Amino acid sequence: MLTKSNPIVKQTTNMAEKTDQQPSRDELAESLNDLFTSVFAMVKSELQGTNNQLELLEKMNLRVGEEYKGYGDVASGLRVFVEQLKSKSGSFDEYAQKIETIDQQVTEFEAVISMLDRYVSALESKLQSACHIPSPS
């Protein structure tokens, strides 16, 4: 008879239980597979995003480097220009010193002329009064 103690019934019952558990295990395996696939896709996209950011940063660094290289060339040219101006200004210093000396001499000469003009005016006045000549004014 068919009782659970019968080995044939036991075997059939065990097979039925395994068959009932098989679909749930397949669903679990499929869910886990989906989970791992999704996690893999997420990690891969995160890494790709990071890689894209690093590539962008590298391109930006190269661009800035090129621009600053141009500034370096300009600065080098300016340095040469400043050195040329310094050498020219050195030669102008000599002329500027000569001009200052001439200006000082002209100032002294004007003072002497002013003194001579007053002296001549005084002499003219004395001569006119001594000779009784009327003044030309």
PDB file of N, CA and C in Angstrom, residues 34-96:
ATOM      1  N   ASP A  34      20.815  38.448 -12.435  1.00  0.00           N
ATOM      2  CA  ASP A  34      20.390  39.795 -12.815  1.00  0.00           C
ATOM      3  C   ASP A  34      21.024  40.842 -11.901  1.00  0.00           C
ATOM      4  N   LEU A  35      21.044  40.531 -10.600  1.00  0.00           N
ATOM      5  CA  LEU A  35      21.640  41.441  -9.626  1.00  0.00           C
ATOM      6  C   LEU A  35      23.112  41.676  -9.934  1.00  0.00           C
ATOM      7  N   PHE A  36      23.854  40.590 -10.130  1.00  0.00           N
ATOM      8  CA  PHE A  36      25.286  40.721 -10.412  1.00  0.00           C
ATOM      9  C   PHE A  36      25.528  41.421 -11.751  1.00  0.00           C
ATOM     10  N   THR A  37      24.677  41.154 -12.724  1.00  0.00           N
ATOM     11  CA  THR A  37      24.812  41.825 -14.022  1.00  0.00           C
ATOM     12  C   THR A  37      24.570  43.322 -13.868  1.00  0.00           C
ATOM     13  N   SER A  38      23.550  43.676 -13.067  1.00  0.00           N
ATOM     14  CA  SER A  38      23.247  45.090 -12.840  1.00  0.00           C
ATOM     15  C   SER A  38      24.367  45.783 -12.076  1.00  0.00           C
ATOM     16  N   VAL A  39      24.898  45.120 -11.037  1.00  0.00           N
ATOM     17  CA  VAL A  39      26.004  45.686 -10.267  1.00  0.00           C
ATOM     18  C   VAL A  39      27.227  45.859 -11.166  1.00  0.00           C
ATOM     19  N   PHE A  40      27.496  44.857 -12.004  1.00  0.00           N
ATOM     20  CA  PHE A  40      28.623  44.937 -12.941  1.00  0.00           C
ATOM     21  C   PHE A  40      28.435  46.116 -13.893  1.00  0.00           C
ATOM     22  N   ALA A  41      27.217  46.267 -14.417  1.00  0.00           N
ATOM     23  CA  ALA A  41      26.944  47.368 -15.348  1.00  0.00           C
ATOM     24  C   ALA A  41      27.106  48.717 -14.637  1.00  0.00           C
ATOM     25  N   MET A  42      26.654  48.805 -13.377  1.00  0.00           N
ATOM     26  CA  MET A  42      26.774  50.037 -12.627  1.00  0.00           C
ATOM     27  C   MET A  42      28.245  50.376 -12.374  1.00  0.00           C
ATOM     28  N   VAL A  43      29.018  49.400 -11.931  1.00  0.00           N
ATOM     29  CA  VAL A  43      30.438  49.620 -11.659  1.00  0.00           C
ATOM     30  C   VAL A  43      31.163  49.999 -12.950  1.00  0.00           C
ATOM     31  N   LYS A  44      30.806  49.301 -14.035  1.00  0.00           N
ATOM     32  CA  LYS A  44      31.441  49.593 -15.329  1.00  0.00           C
ATOM     33  C   LYS A  44      31.131  51.022 -15.762  1.00  0.00           C
ATOM     34  N   SER A  45      29.891  51.464 -15.610  1.00  0.00           N
ATOM     35  CA  SER A  45      29.531  52.821 -16.024  1.00  0.00           C
ATOM     36  C   SER A  45      30.199  53.859 -15.125  1.00  0.00           C
ATOM     37  N   GLU A  46      30.323  53.559 -13.832  1.00  0.00           N
ATOM     38  CA  GLU A  46      31.030  54.468 -12.922  1.00  0.00           C
ATOM     39  C   GLU A  46      32.493  54.600 -13.338  1.00  0.00           C
ATOM     40  N   LEU A  47      33.111  53.470 -13.621  1.00  0.00           N
ATOM     41  CA  LEU A  47      34.509  53.495 -14.055  1.00  0.00           C
ATOM     42  C   LEU A  47      34.660  54.215 -15.388  1.00  0.00           C
ATOM     43  N   GLN A  48      33.699  54.023 -16.292  1.00  0.00           N
ATOM     44  CA  GLN A  48      33.755  54.705 -17.591  1.00  0.00           C
ATOM     45  C   GLN A  48      33.605  56.214 -17.397  1.00  0.00           C
ATOM     46  N   GLY A  49      32.697  56.617 -16.488  1.00  0.00           N
ATOM     47  CA  GLY A  49      32.522  58.044 -16.191  1.00  0.00           C
ATOM     48  C   GLY A  49      33.793  58.648 -15.617  1.00  0.00           C
ATOM     49  N   THR A  50      34.422  57.924 -14.697  1.00  0.00           N
ATOM     50  CA  THR A  50      35.677  58.397 -14.118  1.00  0.00           C
ATOM     51  C   THR A  50      36.757  58.492 -15.189  1.00  0.00           C
ATOM     52  N   ASN A  51      36.807  57.503 -16.042  1.00  0.00           N
ATOM     53  CA  ASN A  51      37.787  57.500 -17.135  1.00  0.00           C
ATOM     54  C   ASN A  51      37.548  58.688 -18.069  1.00  0.00           C
ATOM     55  N   ASN A  52      36.284  58.970 -18.373  1.00  0.00           N
ATOM     56  CA  ASN A  52      35.958  60.121 -19.226  1.00  0.00           C
ATOM     57  C   ASN A  52      36.389  61.430 -18.572  1.00  0.00           C
ATOM     58  N   GLN A  53      36.165  61.540 -17.269  1.00  0.00           N
ATOM     59  CA  GLN A  53      36.582  62.746 -16.556  1.00  0.00           C
ATOM     60  C   GLN A  53      38.093  62.906 -16.589  1.00  0.00           C
ATOM     61  N   LEU A  54      38.812  61.809 -16.410  1.00  0.00           N
ATOM     62  CA  LEU A  54      40.274  61.871 -16.457  1.00  0.00           C
ATOM     63  C   LEU A  54      40.776  62.247 -17.849  1.00  0.00           C
ATOM     64  N   GLU A  55      40.132  61.731 -18.884  1.00  0.00           N
ATOM     65  CA  GLU A  55      40.516  62.096 -20.248  1.00  0.00           C
ATOM     66  C   GLU A  55      40.268  63.578 -20.496  1.00  0.00           C
ATOM     67  N   LEU A  56      39.122  64.088 -20.011  1.00  0.00           N
ATOM     68  CA  LEU A  56      38.818  65.507 -20.152  1.00  0.00           C
ATOM     69  C   LEU A  56      39.855  66.353 -19.418  1.00  0.00           C
ATOM     70  N   LEU A  57      40.195  65.941 -18.214  1.00  0.00           N
ATOM     71  CA  LEU A  57      41.188  66.662 -17.430  1.00  0.00           C
ATOM     72  C   LEU A  57      42.544  66.671 -18.140  1.00  0.00           C
ATOM     73  N   GLU A  58      42.903  65.550 -18.733  1.00  0.00           N
ATOM     74  CA  GLU A  58      44.164  65.472 -19.472  1.00  0.00           C
ATOM     75  C   GLU A  58      44.154  66.434 -20.661  1.00  0.00           C
ATOM     76  N   LYS A  59      43.037  66.481 -21.392  1.00  0.00           N
ATOM     77  CA  LYS A  59      42.933  67.397 -22.529  1.00  0.00           C
ATOM     78  C   LYS A  59      43.006  68.852 -22.071  1.00  0.00           C
ATOM     79  N   MET A  60      42.346  69.144 -20.944  1.00  0.00           N
ATOM     80  CA  MET A  60      42.388  70.508 -20.419  1.00  0.00           C
ATOM     81  C   MET A  60      43.807  70.885 -20.009  1.00  0.00           C
ATOM     82  N   ASN A  61      44.515  69.960 -19.375  1.00  0.00           N
ATOM     83  CA  ASN A  61      45.901  70.217 -18.974  1.00  0.00           C
ATOM     84  C   ASN A  61      46.780  70.479 -20.188  1.00  0.00           C
ATOM     85  N   LEU A  62      46.591  69.706 -21.243  1.00  0.00           N
ATOM     86  CA  LEU A  62      47.378  69.911 -22.459  1.00  0.00           C
ATOM     87  C   LEU A  62      47.087  71.278 -23.062  1.00  0.00           C
ATOM     88  N   ARG A  63      45.810  71.650 -23.088  1.00  0.00           N
ATOM     89  CA  ARG A  63      45.418  72.947 -23.662  1.00  0.00           C
ATOM     90  C   ARG A  63      46.012  74.099 -22.862  1.00  0.00           C
ATOM     91  N   VAL A  64      45.919  74.009 -21.540  1.00  0.00           N
ATOM     92  CA  VAL A  64      46.472  75.057 -20.686  1.00  0.00           C
ATOM     93  C   VAL A  64      47.993  75.108 -20.838  1.00  0.00           C
ATOM     94  N   GLY A  65      48.613  73.929 -20.941  1.00  0.00           N
ATOM     95  CA  GLY A  65      50.057  73.884 -21.145  1.00  0.00           C
ATOM     96  C   GLY A  65      50.470  74.577 -22.428  1.00  0.00           C
ATOM     97  N   GLU A  66      49.710  74.361 -23.495  1.00  0.00           N
ATOM     98  CA  GLU A  66      50.009  75.019 -24.770  1.00  0.00           C
ATOM     99  C   GLU A  66      49.864  76.530 -24.641  1.00  0.00           C
ATOM    100  N   GLU A  67      48.814  76.961 -23.930  1.00  0.00           N
ATOM    101  CA  GLU A  67      48.586  78.398 -23.780  1.00  0.00           C
ATOM    102  C   GLU A  67      49.698  79.039 -22.962  1.00  0.00           C
ATOM    103  N   TYR A  68      50.096  78.389 -21.878  1.00  0.00           N
ATOM    104  CA  TYR A  68      51.168  78.946 -21.062  1.00  0.00           C
ATOM    105  C   TYR A  68      52.506  78.894 -21.789  1.00  0.00           C
ATOM    106  N   LYS A  69      52.675  77.941 -22.681  1.00  0.00           N
ATOM    107  CA  LYS A  69      53.897  77.905 -23.488  1.00  0.00           C
ATOM    108  C   LYS A  69      53.964  79.164 -24.342  1.00  0.00           C
ATOM    109  N   GLY A  70      52.819  79.568 -24.903  1.00  0.00           N
ATOM    110  CA  GLY A  70      52.758  80.807 -25.671  1.00  0.00           C
ATOM    111  C   GLY A  70      53.083  82.007 -24.801  1.00  0.00           C
ATOM    112  N   TYR A  71      52.600  82.009 -23.556  1.00  0.00           N
ATOM    113  CA  TYR A  71      52.926  83.098 -22.646  1.00  0.00           C
ATOM    114  C   TYR A  71      54.414  83.121 -22.342  1.00  0.00           C
ATOM    115  N   GLY A  72      55.011  81.959 -22.242  1.00  0.00           N
ATOM    116  CA  GLY A  72      56.450  81.884 -21.997  1.00  0.00           C
ATOM    117  C   GLY A  72      57.223  82.511 -23.141  1.00  0.00           C
ATOM    118  N   ASP A  73      56.784  82.247 -24.374  1.00  0.00           N
ATOM    119  CA  ASP A  73      57.437  82.853 -25.532  1.00  0.00           C
ATOM    120  C   ASP A  73      57.295  84.370 -25.502  1.00  0.00           C
ATOM    121  N   VAL A  74      56.105  84.854 -25.148  1.00  0.00           N
ATOM    122  CA  VAL A  74      55.878  86.297 -25.062  1.00  0.00           C
ATOM    123  C   VAL A  74      56.762  86.901 -23.971  1.00  0.00           C
ATOM    124  N   ALA A  75      56.821  86.243 -22.824  1.00  0.00           N
ATOM    125  CA  ALA A  75      57.635  86.749 -21.719  1.00  0.00           C
ATOM    126  C   ALA A  75      59.106  86.787 -22.109  1.00  0.00           C
ATOM    127  N   SER A  76      59.556  85.789 -22.832  1.00  0.00           N
ATOM    128  CA  SER A  76      60.946  85.770 -23.281  1.00  0.00           C
ATOM    129  C   SER A  76      61.224  86.933 -24.224  1.00  0.00           C
ATOM    130  N   GLY A  77      60.287  87.185 -25.138  1.00  0.00           N
ATOM    131  CA  GLY A  77      60.430  88.316 -26.048  1.00  0.00           C
ATOM    132  C   GLY A  77      60.439  89.642 -25.308  1.00  0.00           C
ATOM    133  N   LEU A  78      59.581  89.760 -24.289  1.00  0.00           N
ATOM    134  CA  LEU A  78      59.545  90.983 -23.490  1.00  0.00           C
ATOM    135  C   LEU A  78      60.850  91.183 -22.720  1.00  0.00           C
ATOM    136  N   ARG A  79      61.416  90.095 -22.241  1.00  0.00           N
ATOM    137  CA  ARG A  79      62.685  90.192 -21.511  1.00  0.00           C
ATOM    138  C   ARG A  79      63.769  90.763 -22.416  1.00  0.00           C
ATOM    139  N   VAL A  80      63.834  90.283 -23.663  1.00  0.00           N
ATOM    140  CA  VAL A  80      64.821  90.782 -24.626  1.00  0.00           C
ATOM    141  C   VAL A  80      64.565  92.262 -24.898  1.00  0.00           C
ATOM    142  N   PHE A  81      63.295  92.631 -25.060  1.00  0.00           N
ATOM    143  CA  PHE A  81      62.938  94.021 -25.337  1.00  0.00           C
ATOM    144  C   PHE A  81      63.355  94.927 -24.176  1.00  0.00           C
ATOM    145  N   VAL A  82      63.107  94.474 -22.936  1.00  0.00           N
ATOM    146  CA  VAL A  82      63.475  95.266 -21.755  1.00  0.00           C
ATOM    147  C   VAL A  82      64.988  95.429 -21.681  1.00  0.00           C
ATOM    148  N   GLU A  83      65.733  94.383 -21.988  1.00  0.00           N
ATOM    149  CA  GLU A  83      67.197  94.490 -21.974  1.00  0.00           C
ATOM    150  C   GLU A  83      67.675  95.502 -23.007  1.00  0.00           C
ATOM    151  N   GLN A  84      67.046  95.509 -24.186  1.00  0.00           N
ATOM    152  CA  GLN A  84      67.413  96.493 -25.211  1.00  0.00           C
ATOM    153  C   GLN A  84      67.099  97.907 -24.728  1.00  0.00           C
ATOM    154  N   LEU A  85      65.932  98.081 -24.096  1.00  0.00           N
ATOM    155  CA  LEU A  85      65.582  99.405 -23.574  1.00  0.00           C
ATOM    156  C   LEU A  85      66.566  99.862 -22.501  1.00  0.00           C
ATOM    157  N   LYS A  86      67.002  98.932 -21.650  1.00  0.00           N
ATOM    158  CA  LYS A  86      67.967  99.292 -20.609  1.00  0.00           C
ATOM    159  C   LYS A  86      69.280  99.754 -21.226  1.00  0.00           C
ATOM    160  N   SER A  87      69.738  99.045 -22.263  1.00  0.00           N
ATOM    161  CA  SER A  87      71.003  99.447 -22.885  1.00  0.00           C
ATOM    162  C   SER A  87      70.854 100.813 -23.554  1.00  0.00           C
ATOM    163  N   LYS A  88      69.696 101.065 -24.175  1.00  0.00           N
ATOM    164  CA  LYS A  88      69.469 102.377 -24.799  1.00  0.00           C
ATOM    165  C   LYS A  88      69.347 103.462 -23.742  1.00  0.00           C
ATOM    166  N   SER A  89      68.672 103.155 -22.645  1.00  0.00           N
ATOM    167  CA  SER A  89      68.509 104.170 -21.609  1.00  0.00           C
ATOM    168  C   SER A  89      69.852 104.488 -20.966  1.00  0.00           C
ATOM    169  N   GLY A  90      70.767 103.533 -20.937  1.00  0.00           N
ATOM    170  CA  GLY A  90      72.114 103.791 -20.422  1.00  0.00           C
ATOM    171  C   GLY A  90      72.820 104.828 -21.268  1.00  0.00           C
ATOM    172  N   SER A  91      72.658 104.761 -22.566  1.00  0.00           N
ATOM    173  CA  SER A  91      73.292 105.762 -23.434  1.00  0.00           C
ATOM    174  C   SER A  91      72.579 107.108 -23.304  1.00  0.00           C
ATOM    175  N   PHE A  92      71.286 107.105 -23.010  1.00  0.00           N
ATOM    176  CA  PHE A  92      70.561 108.358 -22.811  1.00  0.00           C
ATOM    177  C   PHE A  92      70.943 109.026 -21.497  1.00  0.00           C
ATOM    178  N   ASP A  93      71.363 108.241 -20.523  1.00  0.00           N
ATOM    179  CA  ASP A  93      71.762 108.818 -19.240  1.00  0.00           C
ATOM    180  C   ASP A  93      72.908 109.807 -19.424  1.00  0.00           C
ATOM    181  N   GLU A  94      73.825 109.461 -20.286  1.00  0.00           N
ATOM    182  CA  GLU A  94      74.957 110.347 -20.558  1.00  0.00           C
ATOM    183  C   GLU A  94      74.451 111.682 -21.126  1.00  0.00           C
ATOM    184  N   TYR A  95      73.529 111.602 -22.091  1.00  0.00           N
ATOM    185  CA  TYR A  95      72.984 112.820 -22.692  1.00  0.00           C
ATOM    186  C   TYR A  95      72.135 113.601 -21.694  1.00  0.00           C
ATOM    187  N   ALA A  96      71.386 112.908 -20.876  1.00  0.00           N
ATOM    188  CA  ALA A  96      70.566 113.576 -19.870  1.00  0.00           C
ATOM    189  C   ALA A  96      71.447 114.332 -18.883  1.00  0.00           C
TER     190      ALA A  96
END
